[in-house]
Amino acid sequence: EDQVTQSPEALRLQEGESSSLNCSYTVSGLRGLFWYRQDPGKGPEFLFTLYSAGEEKEKERLKATLTKKESFLHITAPKPEDSATYLCAVLNTNAGKSTFGDGTTLTVKP
Amino acid sequence: GAGVSQTPSNKVTEKGKYVELRCDPISGHTALYWYRQSLGQGPEFLIYFQGTGAADDSGLPNDRFFAVRPEGSVSTLKIQRTERGDSAVYLCASSSRGADTQYFGPGTRLTVL
């Protein structure tokens, strides 16, 4: 059974204080790993797809990286508007469904 | 263009009642997914359609849950004899043919009293 574990559950940062969120996964065959951002009361918003170990994707202050066992979402010089829950999900090569972690809730204080 | 839409945004019902939740996917998207999200948890897979047929319904918790997509576009999730434990946000997502990325709607918050 595919599993995704995200850590920490919650992270509080000062504006400008860089940090990383972790997503550890076990999957029989990885088709893709996805990062989403979710604001309260809204659906997940797509950020990145990573397909193979060593791959990196960047968008503004966010950078996602992938190894064979985990993915990191690096946040550089965060701003208060980056406050949200960040979700990680894996897609198995043998299935159309995604398995999600429980997310990391990021709070950035001004 | 328009994203995934879901109606209603909120639904309050009484235990034992029947409810229908609707999802309009992004135009042209062939795959449609239903997930359930409880407070503080990630989305939990329910069912996945490719076109009109259910390609994988392994996440439906029991036979009270059923979903249809008769014309390969709009989908309806149907829950019979609702229970308090069914209370959650029901999310719908769609993806285009051959693509892996799923785009989510805003969800329907279901409350069973």
Short mmCIF file of C-alpha atoms in Angstrom, two decimals:
data_model
loop_
_atom_site.label_atom_id
_atom_site.label_comp_id
_atom_site.label_asym_id
_atom_site.label_seq_id
_atom_site.Cartn_x
_atom_site.Cartn_y
_atom_site.Cartn_z
CA GLU A 1 0.00 0.00 0.00
CA ASP A 2 1.29 3.44 -0.95
CA GLN A 3 2.08 5.74 1.97
CA VAL A 4 2.96 9.43 2.28
CA THR A 5 4.18 11.05 5.50
CA GLN A 6 4.71 14.79 5.78
CA SER A 7 6.70 16.62 8.43
CA PRO A 8 6.49 18.74 10.38
CA GLU A 9 2.71 18.89 10.89
CA ALA A 10 2.98 22.63 11.53
CA LEU A 11 5.72 25.18 10.93
CA ARG A 12 5.84 28.77 12.09
CA LEU A 13 8.36 31.09 10.46
CA GLN A 14 9.22 34.74 10.60
CA GLU A 15 9.00 36.60 7.32
CA GLY A 16 12.26 36.05 5.47
CA GLU A 17 13.22 32.93 7.46
CA SER A 18 13.88 30.13 4.94
CA SER A 19 13.02 26.50 5.71
CA SER A 20 12.06 23.14 4.18
CA LEU A 21 9.05 20.84 4.33
CA ASN A 22 9.54 17.09 4.05
CA CYS A 23 7.49 14.45 2.26
CA SER A 24 8.55 10.83 2.76
CA TYR A 25 6.89 8.20 0.59
CA THR A 26 6.71 4.49 -0.12
CA VAL A 27 5.21 3.39 -3.41
CA SER A 28 5.55 0.22 -5.46
CA GLY A 29 6.17 2.24 -8.62
CA LEU A 30 6.34 6.03 -8.73
CA ARG A 31 4.66 7.65 -11.69
CA GLY A 32 4.85 11.14 -10.22
CA LEU A 33 5.02 13.17 -7.02
CA PHE A 34 2.88 16.26 -6.65
CA TRP A 35 2.91 19.31 -4.39
CA TYR A 36 -0.26 21.29 -3.76
CA ARG A 37 -1.06 24.38 -1.73
CA GLN A 38 -4.39 24.52 0.12
CA ASP A 39 -5.85 27.65 1.67
CA PRO A 40 -8.59 27.36 4.32
CA GLY A 41 -11.98 26.56 2.82
CA LYS A 42 -10.56 25.99 -0.67
CA GLY A 43 -9.51 23.06 -2.82
CA PRO A 44 -5.85 22.14 -3.33
CA GLU A 45 -4.00 24.30 -5.86
CA PHE A 46 -1.39 22.57 -8.02
CA LEU A 47 2.22 23.67 -7.56
CA PHE A 48 4.66 21.07 -8.97
CA THR A 49 5.02 17.62 -10.50
CA LEU A 50 8.28 15.69 -10.11
CA TYR A 51 8.91 12.46 -11.99
CA SER A 52 12.42 11.20 -11.25
CA ALA A 53 15.07 11.36 -8.55
CA GLY A 54 17.26 14.42 -8.91
CA GLU A 55 14.58 16.50 -10.56
CA GLU A 56 13.98 20.03 -9.28
CA LYS A 57 11.21 22.55 -10.02
CA GLU A 58 11.02 26.20 -8.98
CA LYS A 59 8.27 28.78 -8.75
CA GLU A 60 8.86 32.15 -7.13
CA ARG A 61 10.02 31.44 -3.55
CA LEU A 62 9.35 27.71 -3.76
CA LYS A 63 11.62 24.91 -4.94
CA ALA A 64 10.70 21.23 -4.94
CA THR A 65 13.25 18.43 -5.07
CA LEU A 66 12.92 14.65 -5.31
CA THR A 67 14.95 11.63 -4.17
CA LYS A 68 14.01 7.96 -4.28
CA LYS A 69 12.51 8.13 -0.79
CA GLU A 70 11.46 11.71 -0.17
CA SER A 71 10.74 15.13 -1.55
CA PHE A 72 11.47 18.52 -0.08
CA LEU A 73 9.67 21.80 -0.59
CA HIS A 74 12.15 24.58 0.09
CA ILE A 75 10.75 28.01 0.90
CA THR A 76 13.18 30.90 0.49
CA ALA A 77 12.53 34.20 2.25
CA PRO A 78 8.83 33.45 2.83
CA LYS A 79 6.17 36.13 3.01
CA PRO A 80 2.92 36.10 5.03
CA GLU A 81 0.98 35.28 1.85
CA ASP A 82 2.84 31.96 1.70
CA SER A 83 0.88 30.85 4.78
CA ALA A 84 -1.16 27.78 3.80
CA THR A 85 -1.24 24.00 4.11
CA TYR A 86 1.14 22.28 1.70
CA LEU A 87 0.12 18.80 0.54
CA CYS A 88 2.26 16.12 -1.06
CA ALA A 89 0.83 13.25 -3.12
CA VAL A 90 2.17 10.27 -5.06
CA LEU A 91 0.72 8.65 -8.16
CA ASN A 92 1.41 4.95 -8.59
CA THR A 93 2.37 3.60 -12.02
CA ASN A 94 -0.36 0.97 -11.63
CA ALA A 95 -3.18 3.25 -10.56
CA GLY A 96 -4.97 6.42 -11.56
CA LYS A 97 -5.50 7.51 -7.99
CA SER A 98 -3.20 9.67 -5.89
CA THR A 99 -2.25 9.04 -2.25
CA PHE A 100 -1.94 12.20 -0.20
CA GLY A 101 -0.10 13.06 2.99
CA ASP A 102 -1.83 14.99 5.76
CA GLY A 103 0.02 18.18 4.91
CA THR A 104 2.22 20.74 6.64
CA THR A 105 0.51 23.90 7.83
CA LEU A 106 2.86 26.83 7.32
CA THR A 107 2.37 30.13 9.12
CA VAL A 108 4.60 33.07 8.20
CA LYS A 109 4.57 35.97 10.65
CA PRO A 110 5.33 39.50 9.44
CA GLY B 1 -10.80 29.23 -18.69
CA ALA B 2 -13.19 27.98 -16.06
CA GLY B 3 -11.88 25.62 -13.44
CA VAL B 4 -13.56 22.69 -11.75
CA SER B 5 -16.84 23.68 -10.14
CA GLN B 6 -18.79 21.87 -7.42
CA THR B 7 -22.30 22.35 -6.17
CA PRO B 8 -23.56 22.90 -3.60
CA SER B 9 -20.72 24.54 -1.71
CA ASN B 10 -22.35 23.52 1.57
CA LYS B 11 -24.88 20.83 2.34
CA VAL B 12 -26.46 20.17 5.72
CA THR B 13 -28.60 17.07 6.04
CA GLU B 14 -30.04 14.80 8.68
CA LYS B 15 -28.85 11.33 9.49
CA GLY B 16 -30.48 8.78 7.21
CA LYS B 17 -31.18 11.18 4.33
CA TYR B 18 -29.98 10.87 0.73
CA VAL B 19 -27.64 13.48 -0.80
CA GLU B 20 -26.23 14.22 -4.23
CA LEU B 21 -23.06 16.22 -4.83
CA ARG B 22 -22.25 17.55 -8.31
CA CYS B 23 -18.94 18.13 -10.07
CA ASP B 24 -18.36 19.99 -13.34
CA PRO B 25 -14.82 19.26 -14.57
CA ILE B 26 -12.64 21.50 -16.69
CA SER B 27 -13.96 21.41 -20.25
CA GLY B 28 -12.33 18.67 -22.27
CA HIS B 29 -10.85 16.82 -19.30
CA THR B 30 -11.45 13.10 -19.68
CA ALA B 31 -10.50 11.93 -16.19
CA LEU B 32 -12.48 12.84 -13.07
CA TYR B 33 -11.70 12.01 -9.45
CA TRP B 34 -13.61 12.20 -6.17
CA TYR B 35 -11.84 12.58 -2.83
CA ARG B 36 -13.00 13.07 0.74
CA GLN B 37 -11.12 15.30 3.17
CA SER B 38 -11.64 15.32 6.91
CA LEU B 39 -10.40 18.15 9.10
CA GLY B 40 -6.64 18.13 9.50
CA GLN B 41 -6.12 15.31 7.01
CA GLY B 42 -5.16 15.02 3.38
CA PRO B 43 -7.65 14.11 0.64
CA GLU B 44 -8.65 10.44 0.62
CA PHE B 45 -9.35 8.83 -2.76
CA LEU B 46 -12.90 7.60 -3.42
CA ILE B 47 -13.38 6.92 -7.14
CA TYR B 48 -11.83 7.72 -10.53
CA PHE B 49 -13.56 7.95 -13.91
CA GLN B 50 -11.93 7.74 -17.31
CA GLY B 51 -14.67 8.90 -19.65
CA THR B 52 -18.03 7.49 -18.60
CA GLY B 53 -16.76 4.42 -16.78
CA ALA B 54 -15.40 4.05 -13.27
CA ALA B 55 -11.79 2.98 -13.74
CA ASP B 56 -11.17 2.54 -10.02
CA ASP B 57 -13.79 2.66 -7.27
CA SER B 58 -11.67 0.99 -4.61
CA GLY B 59 -11.87 3.99 -2.30
CA LEU B 60 -15.65 4.01 -1.87
CA PRO B 61 -16.10 3.12 1.82
CA ASN B 62 -19.27 1.02 1.44
CA ASP B 63 -22.29 0.45 -0.76
CA ARG B 64 -24.01 3.61 0.48
CA PHE B 65 -21.68 5.57 -1.78
CA PHE B 66 -22.14 5.61 -5.54
CA ALA B 67 -20.97 7.90 -8.34
CA VAL B 68 -21.97 8.33 -11.98
CA ARG B 69 -20.69 10.19 -14.99
CA PRO B 70 -23.23 9.30 -17.70
CA GLU B 71 -21.98 11.55 -20.52
CA GLY B 72 -18.31 11.69 -19.66
CA SER B 73 -18.46 15.22 -18.31
CA VAL B 74 -20.49 16.12 -15.19
CA SER B 75 -20.34 13.65 -12.32
CA THR B 76 -22.64 13.12 -9.34
CA LEU B 77 -21.59 11.51 -6.07
CA LYS B 78 -24.56 9.94 -4.34
CA ILE B 79 -24.68 9.01 -0.67
CA GLN B 80 -27.60 6.98 0.70
CA ARG B 81 -28.67 6.73 4.35
CA THR B 82 -26.14 9.34 5.44
CA GLU B 83 -24.32 8.89 8.74
CA ARG B 84 -22.64 11.47 10.97
CA GLY B 85 -19.28 9.96 10.01
CA ASP B 86 -19.90 10.99 6.40
CA SER B 87 -19.40 14.64 7.39
CA ALA B 88 -16.38 15.95 5.48
CA VAL B 89 -15.38 18.08 2.52
CA TYR B 90 -15.90 16.22 -0.75
CA LEU B 91 -13.41 17.28 -3.41
CA CYS B 92 -13.58 16.72 -7.14
CA ALA B 93 -10.61 16.93 -9.51
CA SER B 94 -10.10 16.48 -13.24
CA SER B 95 -7.19 15.92 -15.59
CA SER B 96 -6.73 15.95 -19.33
CA ARG B 97 -6.09 12.86 -21.44
CA GLY B 98 -2.62 11.49 -20.92
CA ALA B 99 -1.77 14.02 -18.21
CA ASP B 100 -1.08 13.23 -14.57
CA THR B 101 -1.78 16.56 -12.92
CA GLN B 102 -5.17 16.80 -11.23
CA TYR B 103 -6.92 20.15 -10.86
CA PHE B 104 -9.24 20.46 -7.91
CA GLY B 105 -12.54 22.19 -7.36
CA PRO B 106 -13.42 24.15 -4.21
CA GLY B 107 -15.19 21.22 -2.59
CA THR B 108 -18.61 20.59 -1.04
CA ARG B 109 -18.75 20.69 2.74
CA LEU B 110 -21.21 18.01 3.88
CA THR B 111 -22.54 18.11 7.43
CA VAL B 112 -24.71 15.27 8.67
CA LEU B 113 -26.63 16.14 11.83
#
